[in-house]
Coordinates of C-alpha atoms in Angstrom, one line a residue:
Chain A
M1 CA -4.6 14.9 83.5
D2 CA -1.5 16.9 84.7
I3 CA 0.4 13.9 85.7
F4 CA 0.4 12.1 82.4
I5 CA 0.8 16.2 80.5
Y6 CA 3.7 16.5 82.9
G7 CA 5.3 13.2 83.0
T8 CA 5.2 13.0 79.4
I9 CA 7.0 16.4 78.9
N10 CA 9.9 15.2 81.5
S11 CA 9.9 11.7 79.2
A12 CA 10.6 13.7 76.1
A13 CA 13.5 15.9 78.0
L14 CA 14.9 12.6 79.3
A15 CA 14.7 11.0 76.0
L16 CA 16.5 14.1 74.7
M17 CA 19.2 13.8 76.9
A18 CA 20.2 10.6 76.7
L19 CA 19.8 9.8 72.7
G20 CA 23.0 11.4 72.4
F21 CA 24.6 9.3 74.5
A22 CA 22.8 5.7 73.4
L23 CA 23.5 6.8 69.9
V24 CA 27.4 6.8 70.7
Y25 CA 27.3 3.9 72.9
G26 CA 25.2 2.0 69.9
I27 CA 27.2 2.5 67.0
S28 CA 30.8 2.8 68.7
R29 CA 30.7 1.3 72.1
I30 CA 32.4 4.1 73.4
P31 CA 30.9 5.3 76.8
N32 CA 30.7 9.4 75.9
F33 CA 31.1 10.7 79.5
A34 CA 31.9 14.0 78.2
H35 CA 28.4 13.8 77.3
G36 CA 26.8 16.8 79.9
A37 CA 30.2 18.7 79.4
L38 CA 29.0 18.8 75.7
Y39 CA 25.0 19.8 76.9
V40 CA 26.8 22.5 79.0
I41 CA 29.3 23.7 75.8
T42 CA 26.1 24.6 73.8
G43 CA 24.4 26.0 76.6
F44 CA 27.2 28.7 76.6
V45 CA 28.1 28.9 73.2
T46 CA 24.7 29.6 72.3
W47 CA 24.9 32.3 75.1
I48 CA 28.6 33.8 73.9
C49 CA 27.1 34.1 70.5
L50 CA 23.6 35.9 71.6
R51 CA 24.8 38.4 73.9
S52 CA 28.5 38.9 73.1
F53 CA 27.9 38.7 69.2
H54 CA 24.6 40.0 69.2
L55 CA 23.5 37.1 66.4
N56 CA 20.1 36.0 66.2
Y57 CA 18.9 33.2 68.2
F58 CA 18.6 30.6 65.5
L59 CA 22.0 31.7 63.8
S60 CA 23.5 31.0 67.2
I61 CA 22.1 27.4 67.8
L62 CA 22.8 26.7 64.7
L63 CA 26.5 27.9 64.9
A64 CA 27.0 26.5 68.5
M65 CA 25.8 23.1 67.7
I66 CA 28.3 23.0 64.6
I67 CA 30.6 24.1 67.4
T68 CA 29.5 21.0 70.0
G69 CA 29.7 18.8 66.8
V70 CA 33.2 19.6 66.0
I71 CA 34.4 19.4 69.6
G72 CA 32.9 16.2 69.7
A73 CA 34.4 14.9 66.4
L74 CA 37.5 16.0 67.8
I75 CA 37.8 14.6 71.0
Y76 CA 37.6 11.3 69.2
Q77 CA 39.5 11.6 66.8
F78 CA 42.3 12.7 68.8
I79 CA 41.8 11.0 72.2
L80 CA 39.4 8.8 72.5
I81 CA 41.0 7.0 69.2
R82 CA 43.9 6.1 71.0
V83 CA 42.4 4.0 73.9
R84 CA 39.1 2.1 71.5
G85 CA 38.2 -1.0 72.5
M86 CA 39.3 -0.3 76.2
S87 CA 36.1 -0.1 78.0
I88 CA 38.1 1.1 81.2
S89 CA 39.9 3.9 79.8
E90 CA 37.3 5.2 77.2
I91 CA 35.4 5.6 80.2
I92 CA 38.4 7.9 82.2
A93 CA 39.5 9.4 79.2
S94 CA 35.6 10.7 78.4
Y95 CA 35.3 11.3 81.9
A96 CA 38.4 13.2 82.5
I97 CA 37.6 15.3 79.8
G98 CA 34.6 16.4 80.6
L99 CA 35.4 17.5 84.0
A100 CA 38.3 19.3 82.3
I101 CA 35.7 21.5 80.3
L102 CA 32.9 21.6 83.1
E103 CA 35.0 22.7 86.0
G104 CA 37.0 24.9 83.1
F105 CA 34.0 26.5 82.3
R106 CA 34.0 27.1 86.7
W107 CA 36.9 28.4 86.6
G108 CA 36.6 30.7 83.8
G109 CA 33.5 32.9 85.4
F110 CA 30.8 31.2 84.1
K111 CA 29.2 30.4 87.1
G112 CA 25.6 31.4 89.2
M113 CA 22.5 32.4 87.7
T114 CA 22.9 35.0 85.4
Y115 CA 23.0 32.9 82.1
T116 CA 19.6 32.4 80.7
L117 CA 18.5 31.3 77.4
P118 CA 15.4 32.8 76.1
A119 CA 12.7 30.4 75.5
F120 CA 11.7 30.1 71.7
A121 CA 7.7 31.4 72.2
D122 CA 6.5 33.1 75.3
G123 CA 3.0 32.1 76.1
T124 CA 0.7 29.2 77.9
I125 CA -1.4 27.5 76.2
M126 CA -4.3 25.6 77.9
I127 CA -4.3 21.6 77.5
E128 CA -7.5 20.4 78.7
G129 CA -7.6 22.9 81.7
I130 CA -3.9 22.5 82.7
P131 CA -1.6 25.3 81.5
V132 CA 1.6 24.3 79.8
D133 CA 4.3 26.9 78.5
M134 CA 5.2 27.0 74.9
Q135 CA 8.8 26.1 75.5
R136 CA 7.7 22.5 77.0
L137 CA 5.5 22.3 74.1
F138 CA 8.1 22.4 72.3
V139 CA 10.3 19.6 74.1
V140 CA 7.7 17.4 73.3
I141 CA 7.5 18.5 69.3
I142 CA 11.4 18.4 69.3
G143 CA 11.8 15.0 71.5
A144 CA 9.5 13.4 68.9
A145 CA 10.8 15.1 65.8
V146 CA 14.8 14.1 67.0
V147 CA 13.3 9.9 67.7
A148 CA 11.5 10.0 64.0
F149 CA 14.7 11.7 62.5
L150 CA 17.2 9.1 64.2
W151 CA 14.9 5.7 62.9
A152 CA 14.3 7.7 59.0
F153 CA 18.2 8.3 59.1
T154 CA 19.1 4.7 60.3
H155 CA 17.2 2.5 58.0
F156 CA 16.9 4.9 54.5
T157 CA 20.3 6.6 54.4
R158 CA 23.3 4.7 52.8
L159 CA 25.6 6.4 56.2
G160 CA 23.2 5.6 59.0
L161 CA 22.6 2.0 57.6
A162 CA 26.7 1.7 57.6
L163 CA 26.3 2.9 61.2
R164 CA 23.7 0.5 61.8
G165 CA 26.1 -2.6 60.7
M166 CA 29.2 -1.3 62.4
A167 CA 27.2 -1.0 65.4
Q168 CA 26.4 -4.9 65.1
D169 CA 29.8 -5.9 64.0
E170 CA 32.5 -3.6 63.7
R171 CA 34.8 -6.3 61.5
A172 CA 32.2 -7.2 59.3
A173 CA 31.1 -3.8 58.6
L174 CA 35.0 -2.8 57.5
M175 CA 34.8 -6.5 54.8
L176 CA 32.7 -4.2 53.5
G177 CA 34.5 -1.2 52.9
I178 CA 32.8 0.4 55.9
D179 CA 35.8 2.7 57.8
S180 CA 35.1 2.1 61.4
D181 CA 37.4 4.9 62.6
R182 CA 35.1 7.4 60.2
M183 CA 32.1 5.9 61.3
A184 CA 32.7 6.3 65.3
V185 CA 33.9 10.6 64.6
V186 CA 30.4 10.8 62.6
A187 CA 28.9 8.9 65.7
M188 CA 30.8 11.2 68.2
A189 CA 29.4 14.2 65.9
L190 CA 26.2 13.4 65.4
G191 CA 25.9 12.5 69.4
A192 CA 27.5 15.2 70.3
M193 CA 25.0 17.4 68.4
L194 CA 21.9 15.6 69.9
S195 CA 23.3 16.2 73.1
G196 CA 23.8 19.6 72.0
L197 CA 20.2 20.1 70.7
A198 CA 18.9 18.6 74.0
A199 CA 21.0 21.6 75.1
I200 CA 19.0 24.0 73.5
V201 CA 15.4 23.1 74.1
L202 CA 15.7 22.4 77.7
L203 CA 17.7 25.3 78.9
P204 CA 15.4 28.0 78.3
L205 CA 13.6 26.0 80.9
G206 CA 16.4 27.0 83.9
N207 CA 19.6 28.5 84.3
I208 CA 22.7 27.4 82.4
V209 CA 24.9 26.3 85.2
V210 CA 28.3 24.0 85.0
E211 CA 26.1 21.6 87.6
K212 CA 23.5 20.9 84.3
G213 CA 26.5 19.1 83.0
Y214 CA 26.7 16.5 85.9
D215 CA 22.9 15.9 86.3
V216 CA 22.2 15.5 82.7
L217 CA 25.2 12.6 82.3
I218 CA 23.6 10.7 85.1
Q219 CA 20.0 10.9 84.2
A220 CA 21.5 9.5 80.0
I221 CA 23.0 7.1 81.8
A222 CA 20.1 6.0 84.3
V223 CA 18.0 6.0 81.0
C224 CA 20.4 4.2 79.0
I225 CA 21.2 1.1 81.7
V226 CA 17.5 1.3 82.4
G227 CA 16.5 0.5 78.4
G228 CA 19.5 -1.5 77.7
L229 CA 22.6 0.3 76.2
G230 CA 23.5 1.0 72.9
S231 CA 19.3 0.8 72.7
W232 CA 17.8 3.6 70.9
M233 CA 14.0 2.0 71.0
G234 CA 15.0 0.9 74.9
A235 CA 16.5 4.4 75.7
V236 CA 13.5 6.1 74.5
L237 CA 11.0 3.5 76.2
A238 CA 13.0 3.9 79.3
A239 CA 13.0 8.1 79.4
F240 CA 8.9 7.5 79.8
I241 CA 9.3 4.9 82.5
I242 CA 11.9 6.8 84.1
G243 CA 10.1 10.1 83.1
F244 CA 6.7 9.3 84.9
A245 CA 8.0 7.6 87.5
Q246 CA 9.8 10.7 88.5
I247 CA 6.5 12.9 88.0
F248 CA 4.8 10.4 90.1
T249 CA 7.3 11.2 92.9
V250 CA 7.0 14.5 92.4
V251 CA 3.2 14.8 93.2
Y252 CA 3.4 12.4 95.8
L253 CA 6.6 11.9 97.4
G254 CA 8.2 15.5 97.2
A255 CA 10.6 17.5 94.8
H256 CA 13.5 16.8 96.5
F257 CA 13.1 12.9 96.2
Q258 CA 13.3 13.2 92.1
M259 CA 17.3 12.9 91.2
V260 CA 16.6 9.9 93.6
V261 CA 14.5 8.4 90.9
A262 CA 16.8 8.1 88.4
L263 CA 19.6 6.5 90.1
L264 CA 17.3 4.0 92.3
A265 CA 16.2 2.8 88.7
I266 CA 19.9 2.1 87.7
I267 CA 20.5 -0.2 91.3
L268 CA 17.1 -1.8 90.4
T269 CA 17.9 -2.5 86.7
L270 CA 21.3 -3.9 87.8
I271 CA 20.2 -6.2 90.4
I272 CA 16.9 -7.9 88.1
R273 CA 17.8 -7.9 84.4
P274 CA 21.4 -6.2 84.6
S275 CA 21.2 -6.0 80.5
G276 CA 18.2 -3.3 81.0
L277 CA 15.1 -3.7 79.4
F278 CA 16.4 -3.8 75.2
G279 CA 19.5 -5.5 76.1
R280 CA 21.3 -6.2 73.0
Q281 CA 21.6 -9.7 71.3
K282 CA 22.0 -10.9 74.8
E283 CA 18.5 -12.3 74.1
L284 CA 18.6 -12.8 71.0
E285 CA 21.4 -14.9 71.4
E286 CA 19.8 -16.9 73.8
R287 CA 16.7 -17.7 72.0
V288 CA 18.4 -19.4 69.3
Chain B
M1 CA 45.0 -9.8 39.8
L2 CA 45.7 -10.8 42.9
K3 CA 50.2 -11.9 44.1
A4 CA 50.8 -12.2 47.6
T5 CA 54.4 -13.2 48.0
D6 CA 56.6 -14.3 51.4
L7 CA 53.4 -13.6 53.5
M8 CA 54.3 -14.4 57.3
V9 CA 52.5 -13.9 60.0
F10 CA 53.5 -14.7 63.5
Y11 CA 51.0 -14.3 66.9
E12 CA 53.8 -13.4 69.2
N13 CA 56.2 -16.1 68.5
M14 CA 54.0 -18.3 66.9
L15 CA 54.3 -18.8 63.6
A16 CA 50.9 -19.0 61.6
L17 CA 51.8 -18.2 57.7
N18 CA 54.9 -19.4 56.6
N19 CA 56.2 -18.0 53.5
I20 CA 53.0 -18.4 51.5
S21 CA 52.6 -16.7 48.3
I22 CA 49.7 -16.8 46.8
T23 CA 48.7 -15.7 43.2
C24 CA 45.2 -15.3 41.4
A25 CA 45.0 -14.5 38.1
D26 CA 41.7 -12.9 36.2
K27 CA 38.0 -15.0 36.8
Q28 CA 40.2 -17.9 38.6
I29 CA 38.7 -19.7 41.2
I30 CA 42.0 -20.1 44.0
G31 CA 41.0 -22.6 46.6
V32 CA 42.6 -22.6 49.4
F33 CA 42.5 -26.4 51.2
G34 CA 43.4 -27.2 55.4
A35 CA 42.7 -28.3 58.3
N36 CA 42.2 -26.7 60.8
S37 CA 44.9 -23.9 62.2
A38 CA 46.3 -24.2 59.4
G39 CA 46.5 -20.6 58.7
K40 CA 43.2 -20.8 56.3
S41 CA 41.5 -17.2 57.9
T42 CA 44.9 -15.9 58.7
L43 CA 45.7 -15.8 55.2
M44 CA 42.0 -14.0 54.1
Y45 CA 42.6 -11.5 56.8
T46 CA 46.0 -10.5 55.7
L47 CA 45.3 -10.4 52.0
S48 CA 42.0 -8.7 53.5
G49 CA 44.1 -6.1 55.3
I50 CA 41.6 -7.0 58.6
M51 CA 44.6 -8.0 60.3
D52 CA 45.7 -4.4 60.1
D53 CA 42.4 -4.0 62.5
I54 CA 43.1 -6.9 64.4
Q55 CA 46.8 -6.3 65.1
K56 CA 46.0 -2.5 66.0
K57 CA 43.2 -3.5 68.2
E58 CA 45.5 -6.2 69.9
G59 CA 48.4 -4.0 70.2
M60 CA 46.2 -1.1 71.9
A61 CA 44.5 -3.4 74.4
G62 CA 48.2 -5.0 75.0
G63 CA 47.3 -8.4 73.3
E64 CA 49.4 -10.4 71.0
R65 CA 52.4 -9.3 69.4
I66 CA 50.8 -9.8 65.4
T67 CA 53.8 -9.8 62.7
V68 CA 53.0 -9.1 59.0
L69 CA 55.5 -9.7 56.7
G70 CA 55.4 -9.8 52.6
R71 CA 54.3 -7.6 50.6
I72 CA 50.3 -7.9 48.4
Q73 CA 49.9 -6.5 44.9
Y74 CA 46.4 -6.4 43.9
L75 CA 45.5 -4.7 40.3
E76 CA 49.7 -4.2 39.6
R77 CA 49.7 -2.1 42.9
D78 CA 51.4 -2.6 46.2
I79 CA 48.3 -2.4 48.8
T80 CA 50.3 -3.7 51.3
D81 CA 50.2 -0.6 53.6
L82 CA 46.5 0.2 52.4
K83 CA 43.5 -0.2 55.3
P84 CA 40.6 -2.3 54.9
S85 CA 37.9 -0.3 53.7
I86 CA 40.4 0.9 51.1
R87 CA 41.2 -2.3 49.6
A88 CA 37.4 -3.3 49.2
K89 CA 37.0 0.5 48.0
R90 CA 39.5 -1.2 45.7
G91 CA 37.4 -4.7 45.2
M92 CA 38.3 -6.8 47.8
V93 CA 35.7 -7.9 49.4
L94 CA 36.0 -10.8 52.1
C95 CA 33.0 -12.9 53.2
P96 CA 34.2 -13.9 56.7
E97 CA 34.1 -17.6 58.0
R98 CA 31.2 -18.0 60.5
R99 CA 29.2 -15.5 58.1
R100 CA 28.9 -12.7 60.6
I101 CA 25.6 -11.7 59.7
F102 CA 24.2 -8.2 61.3
N103 CA 21.9 -10.2 63.3
E104 CA 19.6 -8.1 64.3
S105 CA 19.0 -6.2 60.5
S106 CA 16.6 -7.8 58.2
V107 CA 17.6 -9.8 55.4
M108 CA 17.1 -6.9 52.7
E109 CA 19.1 -4.4 55.3
N110 CA 22.2 -6.6 55.1
L111 CA 21.6 -6.5 51.7
R112 CA 21.7 -2.6 51.8
I113 CA 24.5 -2.4 54.5
G114 CA 26.7 -4.2 52.0
G115 CA 25.9 -1.9 49.2
Y116 CA 27.9 0.9 51.2
L117 CA 29.9 1.3 48.5
A118 CA 27.5 0.3 45.6
T119 CA 26.5 3.5 43.4
K120 CA 22.0 3.3 43.9
K121 CA 22.6 1.5 40.0
Q122 CA 24.8 -0.5 40.8
S123 CA 23.0 -2.1 44.3
K124 CA 19.8 -2.2 42.3
E125 CA 21.2 -4.0 39.8
T126 CA 23.1 -6.5 42.4
L127 CA 20.5 -6.8 44.2
D128 CA 18.2 -8.7 40.7
Y129 CA 21.5 -10.3 41.0
I130 CA 21.2 -11.8 43.9
F131 CA 17.7 -12.8 44.5
E132 CA 18.5 -14.5 41.1
L133 CA 21.0 -16.2 42.2
F134 CA 19.9 -17.3 45.6
P135 CA 15.9 -17.6 44.9
P136 CA 14.9 -18.9 48.6
L137 CA 16.4 -15.2 49.9
Q138 CA 13.6 -14.0 47.8
K139 CA 10.6 -14.8 50.5
L140 CA 12.9 -14.4 54.0
K141 CA 13.4 -10.4 52.6
K142 CA 11.9 -8.7 55.9
R143 CA 13.1 -12.0 58.2
I144 CA 15.6 -11.3 60.9
G145 CA 19.9 -12.0 60.2
G146 CA 20.0 -14.1 63.0
F147 CA 16.6 -16.2 63.0
L148 CA 18.1 -17.4 59.1
S149 CA 19.1 -21.2 59.2
G150 CA 22.9 -21.8 58.3
G151 CA 22.6 -22.0 54.7
E152 CA 20.4 -19.2 54.2
Q153 CA 22.7 -16.9 56.0
Q154 CA 25.6 -18.5 53.9
M155 CA 23.5 -16.6 50.8
L156 CA 22.9 -14.0 52.6
A157 CA 26.7 -13.2 53.6
I158 CA 27.5 -13.8 49.9
G159 CA 25.2 -11.3 48.5
R160 CA 26.1 -9.5 51.1
A161 CA 29.3 -9.3 50.1
L162 CA 28.4 -9.1 46.2
M163 CA 26.9 -5.8 47.3
A164 CA 30.5 -4.7 47.6
Q165 CA 30.6 -4.7 44.1
P166 CA 34.3 -6.6 44.8
K167 CA 36.3 -7.3 41.5
L168 CA 37.8 -10.1 43.5
L169 CA 36.0 -12.3 46.4
L170 CA 37.3 -14.2 49.3
L171 CA 35.2 -17.1 51.1
D172 CA 36.2 -17.9 54.3
E173 CA 34.8 -21.7 54.8
P174 CA 31.7 -21.0 52.9
L175 CA 31.1 -24.6 53.2
M176 CA 31.4 -24.9 57.2
G177 CA 28.5 -27.0 59.2
L178 CA 25.9 -26.7 56.2
S179 CA 24.7 -30.3 54.7
P180 CA 25.8 -31.9 51.1
L181 CA 22.9 -30.3 49.9
I182 CA 22.9 -26.8 50.8
Q183 CA 26.5 -26.8 49.7
S184 CA 26.3 -28.5 46.5
I185 CA 23.6 -25.1 45.7
L186 CA 26.9 -22.8 47.2
V187 CA 29.5 -24.5 45.1
R188 CA 27.2 -24.1 42.3
A189 CA 26.4 -20.6 43.4
T190 CA 30.0 -19.3 43.5
R191 CA 30.6 -20.9 39.7
K192 CA 28.2 -19.2 38.4
I193 CA 29.0 -15.6 40.4
R194 CA 32.9 -16.7 38.7
D195 CA 31.6 -17.5 35.1
K196 CA 28.7 -14.6 34.7
R197 CA 29.9 -11.8 36.9
G198 CA 33.8 -12.1 35.4
I199 CA 34.8 -11.9 39.6
S200 CA 37.9 -13.4 40.8
I201 CA 37.0 -15.8 43.6
I202 CA 39.8 -17.0 46.3
V203 CA 37.8 -19.9 48.3
T204 CA 39.2 -21.7 51.5
E205 CA 37.5 -24.8 53.3
Q206 CA 38.6 -27.8 55.2
Y207 CA 37.2 -30.5 53.5
A208 CA 38.2 -30.5 49.5
R209 CA 35.7 -32.3 47.9
P210 CA 32.9 -30.5 47.7
V211 CA 34.8 -27.3 45.8
L212 CA 37.6 -29.0 44.6
P213 CA 35.8 -29.7 41.1
I214 CA 35.1 -26.1 41.0
V215 CA 39.2 -24.9 41.0
D216 CA 41.2 -23.4 38.5
Y217 CA 43.8 -24.1 41.3
A218 CA 44.4 -25.2 44.8
Y219 CA 46.8 -24.5 47.1
I220 CA 47.5 -26.7 50.5
L221 CA 48.5 -25.7 53.9
E222 CA 49.5 -27.2 56.7
N223 CA 50.9 -25.4 59.8
G224 CA 50.7 -22.3 58.2
A225 CA 53.1 -23.2 55.5
A226 CA 52.0 -24.6 51.6
V227 CA 52.8 -28.0 51.2
L228 CA 51.9 -28.9 47.8
E229 CA 50.5 -26.6 45.4
G230 CA 49.4 -27.3 41.2
P231 CA 46.1 -26.8 39.0
H232 CA 43.0 -28.8 39.5
D233 CA 43.5 -32.3 37.7
E234 CA 47.6 -32.2 39.5
I235 CA 45.9 -31.9 43.1
L236 CA 42.5 -34.4 42.1
N237 CA 45.5 -36.7 41.2
N238 CA 47.7 -36.3 43.7
P239 CA 47.9 -39.8 46.0
D240 CA 48.6 -38.0 49.1
V241 CA 45.7 -35.4 48.3
R242 CA 43.3 -38.4 47.8
S243 CA 44.4 -39.8 51.0
A244 CA 44.4 -36.9 53.4
Y245 CA 41.4 -34.4 52.0
F246 CA 39.1 -37.3 50.3
G247 CA 39.4 -40.3 52.6
V248 CA 40.2 -42.4 49.6
S249 CA 42.8 -45.0 50.3
E250 CA 44.7 -46.4 47.7
E251 CA 46.0 -49.6 49.5

């Protein structure tokens, strides 16, 4: 039972980390390697608002997410737009941005264990005799809410539908008046905010440290590769597979093997099924 | 409505469009006919502005250098330098070659994505019109776009373009690879769209026979140049056209 509960929590955490990356890649085909940096930015901005400006916690979160969204949009508008369509350059450029941001934080003195965010609510509840603290419960609730929101957003709103059209055939979308550059900015902002949301929900469980940025990026990429790049539902499913696999490893092999799981998942997926569980379109084309 | 003058397009040093001038008056159907690689799609991309996007992407990736010359006037204004999305907003919508349906979305979703530029009321009205125009789509609303037959996909592609509220519809090879039965349905639908909705249409095709009856004015392209143009009757009775594009020999 404890494996089930903690597996679910871990999976929800992974899904939260990966969705931003999956969203940006799915819509604009940009592998956003600055994803981890955006995650850490949100953490630090929230911390600064909270501790230096003594703002209310909720307000700090809101502000931090908006700032992260704007930074995501600016990254696209000023840098990635110039290398659009060349995947290698996109990877190099976005990774360089992420590296600059993360190492900039380290250089600026944000290191060590002093930076923490408070939990949303203290206390622990018992589920089937297993203690679960409130923050971990929030991870699951917000993870589910994000998935539901994304689904509704991309199926029922004009903007969400336009984003999906662009994800499938950018030029065909352009013919219908959907401006692909503007949509890519929207996608980047949304992806950055999702990564920020993940940071806000997950960081209270630990410290805000620069290394988290790299860690999140690797986990997000692992989830997206297993799920099939660009597929959101694939990412959610893969988050559950990797999430439970990690908990099983922790329980039966030891906690220090946890990181191996994500990397092993990448390697296995690339060997067995390179397009991932829900590799886009390839399969459809094969069947037709 | 549309007046393009002296359009020239180069792919590197290859001339794809050679000094083409084309006009389309209000509520006309214009036909552009020519063999493979005659420049039909290049013309459509240039008119709709998609060529800008191709040019930009090729330029960034270090691919082919594309040069576009000439002016395009649309609704009394020069739109040569406008982005394709703005041209679409002004009512110039391209329904592309090979249809380019959104393969993973259902028929209904394809249409709703097409309605990006439409208001709620317009979308609703246009949806009703599309299902009236193409009754087969009515039953396929939930079907995934990639699983439709070629004819159904083409109906969907035209419907999707209509959802964008065009004033000038550019149809690039709508009949390609379809059976004569579907072809005649599509040709009739094309005429209806012009008659009932007052939308001007430019249609390209390799094979002129099925479309020629509904066009008001036609251009014939060869190797990127317009070798012949004229009103419907004149083209129909031209002996060269008859032998080259209808397969009728007059010997």
